[in-house]
Coordinates of C-alpha atoms in Angstrom, one line a residue:
Chain A
M1 CA -5.2 -7.1 -38.0
D2 CA -2.3 -9.2 -38.5
W3 CA -0.3 -7.1 -36.2
L4 CA -2.7 -7.8 -33.2
S5 CA -1.7 -11.4 -33.5
L6 CA -5.2 -12.6 -32.5
D7 CA -4.5 -16.0 -33.4
L8 CA -2.2 -16.2 -30.1
L9 CA -5.1 -15.7 -27.7
P10 CA -7.1 -19.1 -27.4
P11 CA -4.0 -21.0 -26.2
L12 CA -2.9 -18.1 -24.1
L13 CA -6.6 -17.6 -22.6
K14 CA -6.5 -21.1 -21.8
G15 CA -3.1 -20.6 -19.7
L16 CA -4.9 -17.8 -18.4
K17 CA -7.7 -19.8 -16.8
I18 CA -4.9 -21.9 -14.8
T19 CA -3.4 -18.6 -13.8
L20 CA -6.7 -17.1 -12.4
L21 CA -7.5 -20.7 -10.9
L22 CA -4.2 -21.1 -9.0
T23 CA -4.4 -17.3 -8.0
V24 CA -7.9 -17.8 -6.4
I25 CA -7.2 -21.0 -4.7
S26 CA -3.9 -19.6 -3.2
I27 CA -5.4 -16.4 -2.0
V28 CA -7.8 -18.3 0.0
V29 CA -5.1 -21.0 1.2
A30 CA -2.7 -17.8 1.9
F31 CA -5.7 -15.9 3.8
C32 CA -6.1 -19.0 5.9
F33 CA -2.5 -19.3 7.1
A34 CA -2.3 -15.5 7.3
L35 CA -5.2 -15.7 9.9
L36 CA -3.7 -18.7 11.7
A37 CA -0.5 -17.3 12.1
G38 CA -1.1 -13.7 12.7
L39 CA -3.2 -14.5 15.7
G40 CA -1.1 -17.5 16.4
R41 CA 1.7 -14.8 16.9
L42 CA -0.6 -12.9 19.5
S43 CA -1.4 -16.1 21.4
R44 CA -0.9 -16.3 25.3
F45 CA 1.1 -19.6 24.6
A46 CA 4.7 -19.2 24.1
I47 CA 4.9 -22.2 22.2
V48 CA 2.3 -21.1 19.6
R49 CA 3.9 -17.8 19.3
A50 CA 7.3 -19.8 18.8
I51 CA 6.0 -22.0 16.1
M52 CA 4.2 -19.2 14.1
S53 CA 7.0 -16.9 14.2
T54 CA 9.5 -19.5 12.9
Y55 CA 7.1 -20.3 10.2
V56 CA 6.7 -16.6 9.2
E57 CA 10.4 -15.7 9.4
I58 CA 11.4 -18.8 7.4
F59 CA 8.9 -18.1 4.5
R60 CA 9.8 -14.2 4.7
G61 CA 13.2 -14.8 4.9
T62 CA 13.8 -17.3 1.9
S63 CA 12.2 -16.4 -1.6
L64 CA 9.1 -17.6 -3.1
L65 CA 10.6 -19.6 -6.2
I66 CA 13.3 -21.3 -3.7
Q67 CA 10.3 -22.4 -1.7
L68 CA 8.5 -23.6 -5.0
F69 CA 11.7 -25.8 -6.1
W70 CA 12.0 -26.9 -2.5
I71 CA 8.3 -28.1 -2.4
Y72 CA 8.2 -29.5 -5.8
F73 CA 11.7 -31.0 -6.5
A74 CA 12.9 -31.8 -2.8
L75 CA 9.9 -32.4 -0.4
P76 CA 9.0 -35.4 -2.6
M77 CA 12.2 -37.0 -2.2
L78 CA 12.3 -36.6 1.6
L79 CA 8.7 -37.8 2.2
D80 CA 8.4 -40.0 -0.9
V81 CA 5.4 -38.6 -2.1
R82 CA 4.2 -37.2 -5.3
L83 CA 2.9 -33.8 -5.5
S84 CA 1.3 -32.7 -8.8
A85 CA 3.0 -29.2 -10.1
M86 CA -0.5 -27.3 -9.3
T87 CA -0.5 -28.6 -5.6
A88 CA 3.1 -27.7 -5.1
A89 CA 2.4 -24.3 -6.2
V90 CA -0.8 -23.7 -4.2
I91 CA 1.2 -24.9 -1.1
A92 CA 4.1 -22.6 -1.9
L93 CA 2.1 -19.8 -2.8
G94 CA -0.2 -20.2 0.2
L95 CA 2.5 -20.5 2.8
N96 CA 4.6 -17.8 1.2
Y97 CA 1.9 -15.1 0.8
G98 CA 0.2 -16.3 4.1
A99 CA 3.5 -15.8 6.1
Y100 CA 3.3 -12.0 4.5
G101 CA -0.3 -11.7 5.2
S102 CA 0.1 -12.7 8.7
E103 CA 2.1 -9.4 9.3
V104 CA -1.1 -7.6 8.1
V105 CA -3.2 -9.6 10.6
R106 CA -1.1 -8.9 13.4
S107 CA -0.3 -5.2 13.0
S108 CA -4.0 -4.6 12.4
I109 CA -5.0 -6.4 15.4
L110 CA -2.4 -4.5 17.5
A111 CA -3.7 -1.2 16.1
V112 CA -7.0 -1.7 17.5
P113 CA -7.1 1.3 20.2
K114 CA -6.4 -0.2 23.6
G115 CA -9.5 1.2 25.1
Q116 CA -11.4 -1.0 22.9
I117 CA -10.0 -4.3 24.7
E118 CA -10.4 -2.7 28.1
A119 CA -14.1 -1.9 27.5
S120 CA -14.8 -5.2 26.5
T121 CA -13.1 -6.7 29.4
A122 CA -15.0 -4.3 31.5
L123 CA -18.2 -5.6 29.8
N124 CA -17.2 -9.1 31.1
M125 CA -16.6 -10.7 27.5
T126 CA -14.7 -13.8 27.1
P127 CA -11.5 -13.4 25.3
Y128 CA -13.1 -15.2 22.3
Q129 CA -16.1 -12.9 22.2
R130 CA -13.7 -9.9 22.7
M131 CA -11.8 -11.1 19.4
R132 CA -14.7 -11.9 17.6
R133 CA -17.1 -9.1 18.6
V134 CA -14.9 -6.0 19.1
I135 CA -11.3 -6.4 18.1
F136 CA -11.4 -8.2 14.7
P137 CA -14.0 -6.4 12.9
Q138 CA -11.9 -3.2 13.6
A139 CA -8.7 -4.9 12.5
W140 CA -10.6 -6.3 9.5
V141 CA -11.0 -2.8 7.9
M142 CA -7.5 -1.9 8.5
M143 CA -6.2 -5.4 6.9
L144 CA -8.2 -4.7 3.7
P145 CA -5.6 -2.4 1.8
G146 CA -2.5 -4.8 3.0
F147 CA -4.1 -7.9 1.6
G148 CA -5.6 -5.9 -1.3
N149 CA -1.5 -5.4 -2.3
L150 CA -0.5 -9.0 -1.4
Q151 CA -3.3 -10.0 -3.7
I152 CA -1.6 -8.3 -6.6
E153 CA 1.9 -9.7 -5.6
L154 CA 0.4 -13.3 -5.6
L155 CA -0.9 -13.0 -9.0
K156 CA 2.2 -11.9 -10.2
G157 CA 4.0 -14.5 -8.2
T158 CA 1.8 -17.3 -10.1
S159 CA 4.1 -16.5 -13.1
L160 CA 6.9 -18.6 -11.5
V161 CA 5.0 -21.7 -11.6
Y162 CA 5.8 -21.7 -15.1
L163 CA 9.4 -22.9 -13.8
I164 CA 8.0 -26.1 -12.3
T165 CA 6.1 -26.6 -15.7
L166 CA 2.5 -25.9 -14.6
A167 CA 0.7 -25.0 -17.8
D168 CA -0.1 -21.3 -16.6
V169 CA -0.4 -18.5 -19.2
T170 CA 3.4 -17.6 -19.1
Y171 CA 4.0 -21.6 -19.7
Q172 CA 1.5 -21.3 -22.8
G173 CA 3.4 -18.1 -24.0
M174 CA 6.6 -19.9 -23.9
T175 CA 5.3 -22.8 -25.5
L176 CA 4.0 -20.7 -28.5
R177 CA 7.5 -19.3 -28.7
S178 CA 9.3 -22.5 -29.0
F179 CA 6.9 -23.0 -32.2
D180 CA 7.9 -19.8 -33.7
I181 CA 10.5 -17.8 -32.0
S182 CA 10.0 -14.7 -34.5
R183 CA 6.6 -14.0 -32.9
T184 CA 8.6 -13.5 -29.7
P185 CA 7.5 -9.5 -29.3
A186 CA 3.8 -10.6 -29.9
I187 CA 3.6 -13.3 -27.5
L188 CA 5.1 -11.6 -24.7
A189 CA 3.2 -8.3 -25.4
W190 CA 0.0 -10.3 -25.0
L191 CA 1.5 -11.9 -22.1
L192 CA 2.2 -8.2 -20.2
I193 CA -1.5 -7.1 -21.5
L194 CA -3.3 -10.3 -19.9
Y195 CA -1.1 -10.0 -16.7
F196 CA -1.9 -6.4 -16.5
I197 CA -5.7 -6.8 -17.3
A198 CA -5.9 -9.4 -14.5
S199 CA -4.1 -7.5 -11.9
Y200 CA -6.1 -4.2 -12.7
T201 CA -9.3 -6.2 -12.3
L202 CA -8.2 -7.4 -9.0
T203 CA -7.3 -4.0 -7.9
L204 CA -10.6 -2.7 -9.0
I205 CA -12.2 -5.7 -6.9
V206 CA -10.3 -4.9 -3.9
R207 CA -11.2 -1.1 -4.0
L208 CA -14.7 -1.7 -4.3
S209 CA -15.1 -4.2 -1.4
E210 CA -13.0 -1.8 0.7
R211 CA -15.5 1.1 -0.1
K212 CA -18.3 -1.4 1.0
V213 CA -16.7 -2.1 4.0
V214 CA -15.9 1.3 5.0
K215 CA -19.5 2.5 4.3
G216 CA -20.9 0.0 6.5
R217 CA -19.0 1.3 9.4
G218 CA -19.6 5.1 8.4
Chain B
M1 CA 17.6 -39.0 3.2
W2 CA 19.6 -36.2 4.4
D3 CA 23.3 -36.7 3.2
W4 CA 25.8 -34.7 5.2
G5 CA 29.1 -35.6 3.5
Y6 CA 27.3 -34.8 0.2
A7 CA 25.9 -31.2 1.4
N8 CA 29.5 -30.7 2.7
S9 CA 31.0 -31.4 -0.8
I10 CA 28.4 -28.8 -2.5
L11 CA 28.5 -26.0 -0.1
P12 CA 31.6 -24.4 -1.6
K13 CA 30.1 -24.4 -5.1
L14 CA 27.2 -22.6 -3.5
L15 CA 28.9 -20.0 -1.8
E16 CA 31.0 -19.4 -4.8
V17 CA 27.9 -17.9 -6.4
I18 CA 27.0 -15.4 -3.6
P19 CA 29.0 -12.5 -4.9
T20 CA 27.0 -12.5 -8.2
T21 CA 23.6 -13.0 -6.1
L22 CA 24.5 -9.9 -4.1
A23 CA 26.3 -7.9 -7.0
S24 CA 22.7 -8.4 -9.1
A25 CA 20.8 -7.1 -5.9
I26 CA 23.0 -4.1 -5.0
L27 CA 23.5 -3.0 -8.4
G28 CA 19.5 -3.3 -9.4
F29 CA 19.0 -1.4 -6.1
I30 CA 21.0 1.3 -7.0
L31 CA 19.4 1.5 -10.5
A32 CA 16.0 1.3 -8.8
C33 CA 16.9 4.3 -6.4
L34 CA 18.2 6.4 -9.2
L35 CA 15.2 5.7 -11.4
G36 CA 12.6 5.7 -8.4
L37 CA 13.3 9.4 -7.8
P38 CA 12.6 11.0 -11.2
I39 CA 9.4 8.7 -11.5
A40 CA 8.1 10.1 -8.3
L41 CA 8.9 13.8 -9.3
A42 CA 7.5 13.1 -12.9
R43 CA 4.3 11.9 -11.2
R44 CA 3.9 15.0 -9.1
S45 CA 4.6 17.2 -12.0
S46 CA 1.8 19.7 -12.7
K47 CA 2.2 19.2 -16.5
K48 CA -0.2 16.6 -17.5
W49 CA 1.6 15.2 -20.3
I50 CA 4.5 14.4 -18.2
A51 CA 2.8 12.9 -15.3
W52 CA 0.2 11.0 -17.0
P53 CA 2.4 8.7 -19.0
V54 CA 5.2 8.2 -16.5
A55 CA 2.3 7.2 -14.3
A56 CA 0.7 4.9 -16.9
F57 CA 4.2 3.2 -17.6
S58 CA 5.0 2.7 -13.9
E59 CA 1.6 1.2 -13.2
F60 CA 2.0 -1.2 -15.9
I61 CA 5.3 -2.2 -14.9
R62 CA 4.1 -2.7 -11.1
S63 CA 1.3 -4.9 -12.2
T64 CA 3.1 -7.1 -14.5
P65 CA 5.5 -9.8 -13.3
L66 CA 9.3 -9.4 -13.0
L67 CA 9.6 -12.8 -15.1
I68 CA 8.0 -11.9 -18.0
Q69 CA 9.9 -8.3 -18.1
L70 CA 13.3 -10.2 -18.0
F71 CA 12.0 -12.2 -20.9
V72 CA 11.2 -9.0 -22.8
L73 CA 14.8 -7.8 -22.1
V74 CA 16.4 -10.9 -23.1
F75 CA 14.4 -12.3 -26.0
V76 CA 12.6 -9.0 -27.5
F77 CA 15.4 -6.6 -27.3
P78 CA 18.0 -8.6 -29.3
Q79 CA 15.2 -9.4 -32.1
S80 CA 13.3 -6.0 -32.5
F81 CA 16.0 -3.6 -31.3
N82 CA 18.9 -5.4 -32.1
I83 CA 20.4 -4.7 -28.6
T84 CA 21.9 -7.8 -27.1
L85 CA 22.2 -7.7 -23.0
S86 CA 24.2 -10.2 -21.0
P87 CA 21.8 -12.2 -18.8
F88 CA 23.4 -10.6 -15.7
L89 CA 23.0 -6.9 -17.3
A90 CA 19.5 -7.9 -18.3
G91 CA 18.7 -9.1 -14.7
V92 CA 20.1 -6.0 -13.1
I93 CA 18.0 -3.8 -15.6
G94 CA 14.9 -6.0 -15.0
L95 CA 15.2 -6.0 -11.3
G96 CA 16.0 -2.4 -11.1
L97 CA 13.3 -1.1 -13.3
H98 CA 10.7 -3.3 -11.7
Y99 CA 11.4 -2.1 -8.3
S100 CA 12.0 1.7 -9.4
T101 CA 8.3 1.6 -9.2
Y102 CA 8.2 0.5 -5.7
L103 CA 10.7 2.8 -4.7
S104 CA 9.1 5.8 -6.4
E105 CA 6.2 5.2 -4.2
V106 CA 8.7 5.4 -1.0
Y107 CA 10.0 8.6 -2.2
R108 CA 6.6 10.1 -2.7
S109 CA 5.7 9.1 0.7
G110 CA 8.7 10.9 1.9
I111 CA 8.1 13.9 0.0
D112 CA 4.5 14.3 1.2
S113 CA 5.5 13.9 4.7
V114 CA 7.4 17.1 4.4
P115 CA 5.1 19.8 6.2
R116 CA 3.7 22.6 4.1
G117 CA 5.3 25.2 6.3
Q118 CA 8.5 24.1 4.6
W119 CA 7.3 24.9 1.1
E120 CA 5.7 28.2 2.0
A121 CA 8.9 29.3 4.0
S122 CA 11.0 28.3 1.0
I123 CA 8.8 30.8 -1.0
A124 CA 9.1 33.5 1.5
L125 CA 12.8 33.2 1.3
N126 CA 12.4 33.5 -2.1
F127 CA 14.1 30.2 -3.2
N128 CA 13.8 29.3 -6.7
K129 CA 12.0 25.5 -7.4
L130 CA 15.6 23.9 -7.9
R131 CA 17.1 25.1 -4.6
T132 CA 13.6 24.3 -3.0
W133 CA 13.7 20.9 -3.6
L134 CA 17.7 20.3 -3.3
R135 CA 18.1 22.4 -0.2
I136 CA 14.8 22.0 1.6
V137 CA 12.4 19.2 0.4
L138 CA 14.6 16.4 -0.4
P139 CA 17.3 16.7 2.5
Q140 CA 14.0 16.0 5.1
S141 CA 12.1 13.8 2.7
I142 CA 14.7 11.0 1.8
P143 CA 16.4 10.2 5.5
P144 CA 13.1 8.8 6.9
T145 CA 12.6 6.5 4.0
I146 CA 15.8 4.8 4.7
P147 CA 14.5 1.6 6.6
V148 CA 11.8 1.2 4.0
M149 CA 14.6 1.6 1.2
G150 CA 16.7 -1.1 3.3
N151 CA 13.6 -3.3 3.2
Y152 CA 13.6 -3.2 -0.7
L153 CA 16.9 -3.9 -0.9
I154 CA 16.2 -7.1 1.1
V155 CA 13.1 -7.7 -1.1
M156 CA 15.3 -7.5 -4.3
F157 CA 18.0 -9.8 -2.6
K158 CA 15.1 -12.4 -2.3
E159 CA 14.0 -11.8 -5.8
T160 CA 17.1 -12.6 -7.4
P161 CA 16.4 -16.4 -7.9
T162 CA 14.0 -15.3 -10.6
L163 CA 17.2 -14.4 -12.5
S164 CA 17.8 -18.2 -12.9
A165 CA 15.0 -18.1 -15.4
I166 CA 17.2 -16.2 -17.8
T167 CA 20.4 -18.4 -17.2
V168 CA 22.1 -15.7 -14.6
V169 CA 24.3 -18.3 -12.5
E170 CA 23.2 -17.2 -9.2
L171 CA 22.6 -19.2 -6.5
L172 CA 19.3 -21.3 -7.4
M173 CA 20.6 -21.9 -10.8
T174 CA 23.9 -23.4 -9.3
A175 CA 21.7 -25.8 -7.1
K176 CA 19.6 -26.7 -10.1
V177 CA 22.4 -27.8 -12.0
I178 CA 24.1 -29.6 -9.0
G179 CA 20.8 -31.0 -8.4
S180 CA 20.2 -32.2 -11.7
A181 CA 23.7 -33.8 -12.1
S182 CA 23.0 -36.0 -9.3
F183 CA 19.4 -36.2 -8.8
K184 CA 19.8 -35.2 -5.2
Y185 CA 17.7 -32.2 -4.9
V186 CA 17.2 -32.1 -1.2
E187 CA 20.6 -30.9 -0.1
A188 CA 21.0 -28.2 -2.6
F189 CA 17.9 -26.7 -2.6
T190 CA 17.8 -26.6 1.4
L191 CA 21.1 -25.0 1.3
V192 CA 20.1 -22.3 -0.9
G193 CA 17.1 -21.7 1.4
I194 CA 19.5 -21.6 4.6
I195 CA 21.9 -19.4 3.0
F196 CA 19.4 -16.9 1.8
L197 CA 17.9 -17.2 5.5
V198 CA 21.1 -16.5 6.9
L199 CA 21.6 -13.7 4.6
S200 CA 18.2 -11.8 4.8
Y201 CA 17.3 -12.4 8.3
P202 CA 20.1 -10.5 10.1
S203 CA 19.8 -7.7 7.7
S204 CA 16.0 -7.7 8.3
L205 CA 16.6 -7.4 12.1
L206 CA 19.2 -4.7 11.4
V207 CA 16.5 -2.5 9.3
R208 CA 14.1 -3.2 12.4
A209 CA 16.4 -1.9 14.7
L210 CA 17.3 1.1 12.4
E211 CA 13.5 1.8 12.0
R212 CA 12.9 1.8 16.0
R213 CA 16.2 4.1 16.6
M214 CA 14.9 6.5 14.0
K215 CA 11.2 6.6 15.6
R216 CA 12.8 7.4 18.8
N217 CA 15.0 9.8 17.9
E218 CA 11.9 11.5 15.9
R219 CA 10.1 11.4 19.4
R220 CA 13.1 13.0 21.2
G221 CA 13.2 15.5 18.2
I222 CA 16.7 15.0 17.0
A223 CA 16.0 13.7 13.7

């Protein structure tokens, strides 16, 4: 059983815990930003639309790793604050995937048939009621597949936090490698397998929840 | 905190590596386009022993991080297979292979959008399989995917900073070197961000315009 290199697993699983924790927290943060920016870009107020569009275009126009480095290395110098690697990672992943998610939110809301909006106006609903009761529930179903894909991308994106020395699964793997370079193939094989299992599990969860939501509307 | 003089002094060093960054993205994109089509075709094959392994391989590549795949190319290949790749070449292959699995999905959607009648007409005209694909299906399925392909080129361009992890001297790597020499990270990283934005934002506007135009033509029945 030597070729399985099971002795590598305990340190890797310790790192995987950090990876998963980071993924879950970042998904929640990204989701909040996605809703905020997605709804904000459809706002009646031009200033809100302008601010949200600027945020989305900046974060979609540069790359995650640059944002991560900027937030971890440059931002503390500018503002004279200290950020832990974990905080920087959550901010970068949350803002980056939030920007991508906002497009999912926006396009889903725009895809709700116009008649629905007209009908809720005819029923004398307030704009808030209209969004809360009519538009959003229908848009939500359309958002799920897009969010599902972004969650997998986010999980893969967390591997970059190794580069700001957060002790995720990649970091643990690279540390193990520095102890014994000859075991590199086994370490990297385990890393690939662990990431695959994690993203596949995420895919299954997303698919299950999609089915549940669609069932409720059938 | 922002030092204009210093920013000005490091800008030329950053601009100098733009060609490397662009080259890795474009070469990676070409590789992804070339690999994506056979992957898409193999996954459609009626022969299970072709379709299944290719599908499994491509799902595996898609579900694991590019960073780890790059590490495999630079650390495992020399050790296990005695193949030593330069960091740049490994970066291009890694990017190309990773995104070929995404592009194969784009090809697939293009192929699926060809109306059934086209296939039936090819059979009625007694076209063989090769001729059907080359003369009927592919010419109709690839043009509509061009805007999506353009988007992926931009996505790959924005993914190039990951190559700094395997010591490819691209924009982010250069900024890191400059920053660590002077302990002034703000200017270097901000400039890299601005360079990426300046290059990618107009390109994405261009792709959006192309997309709108193609949709309009489609409605008019031209394309």
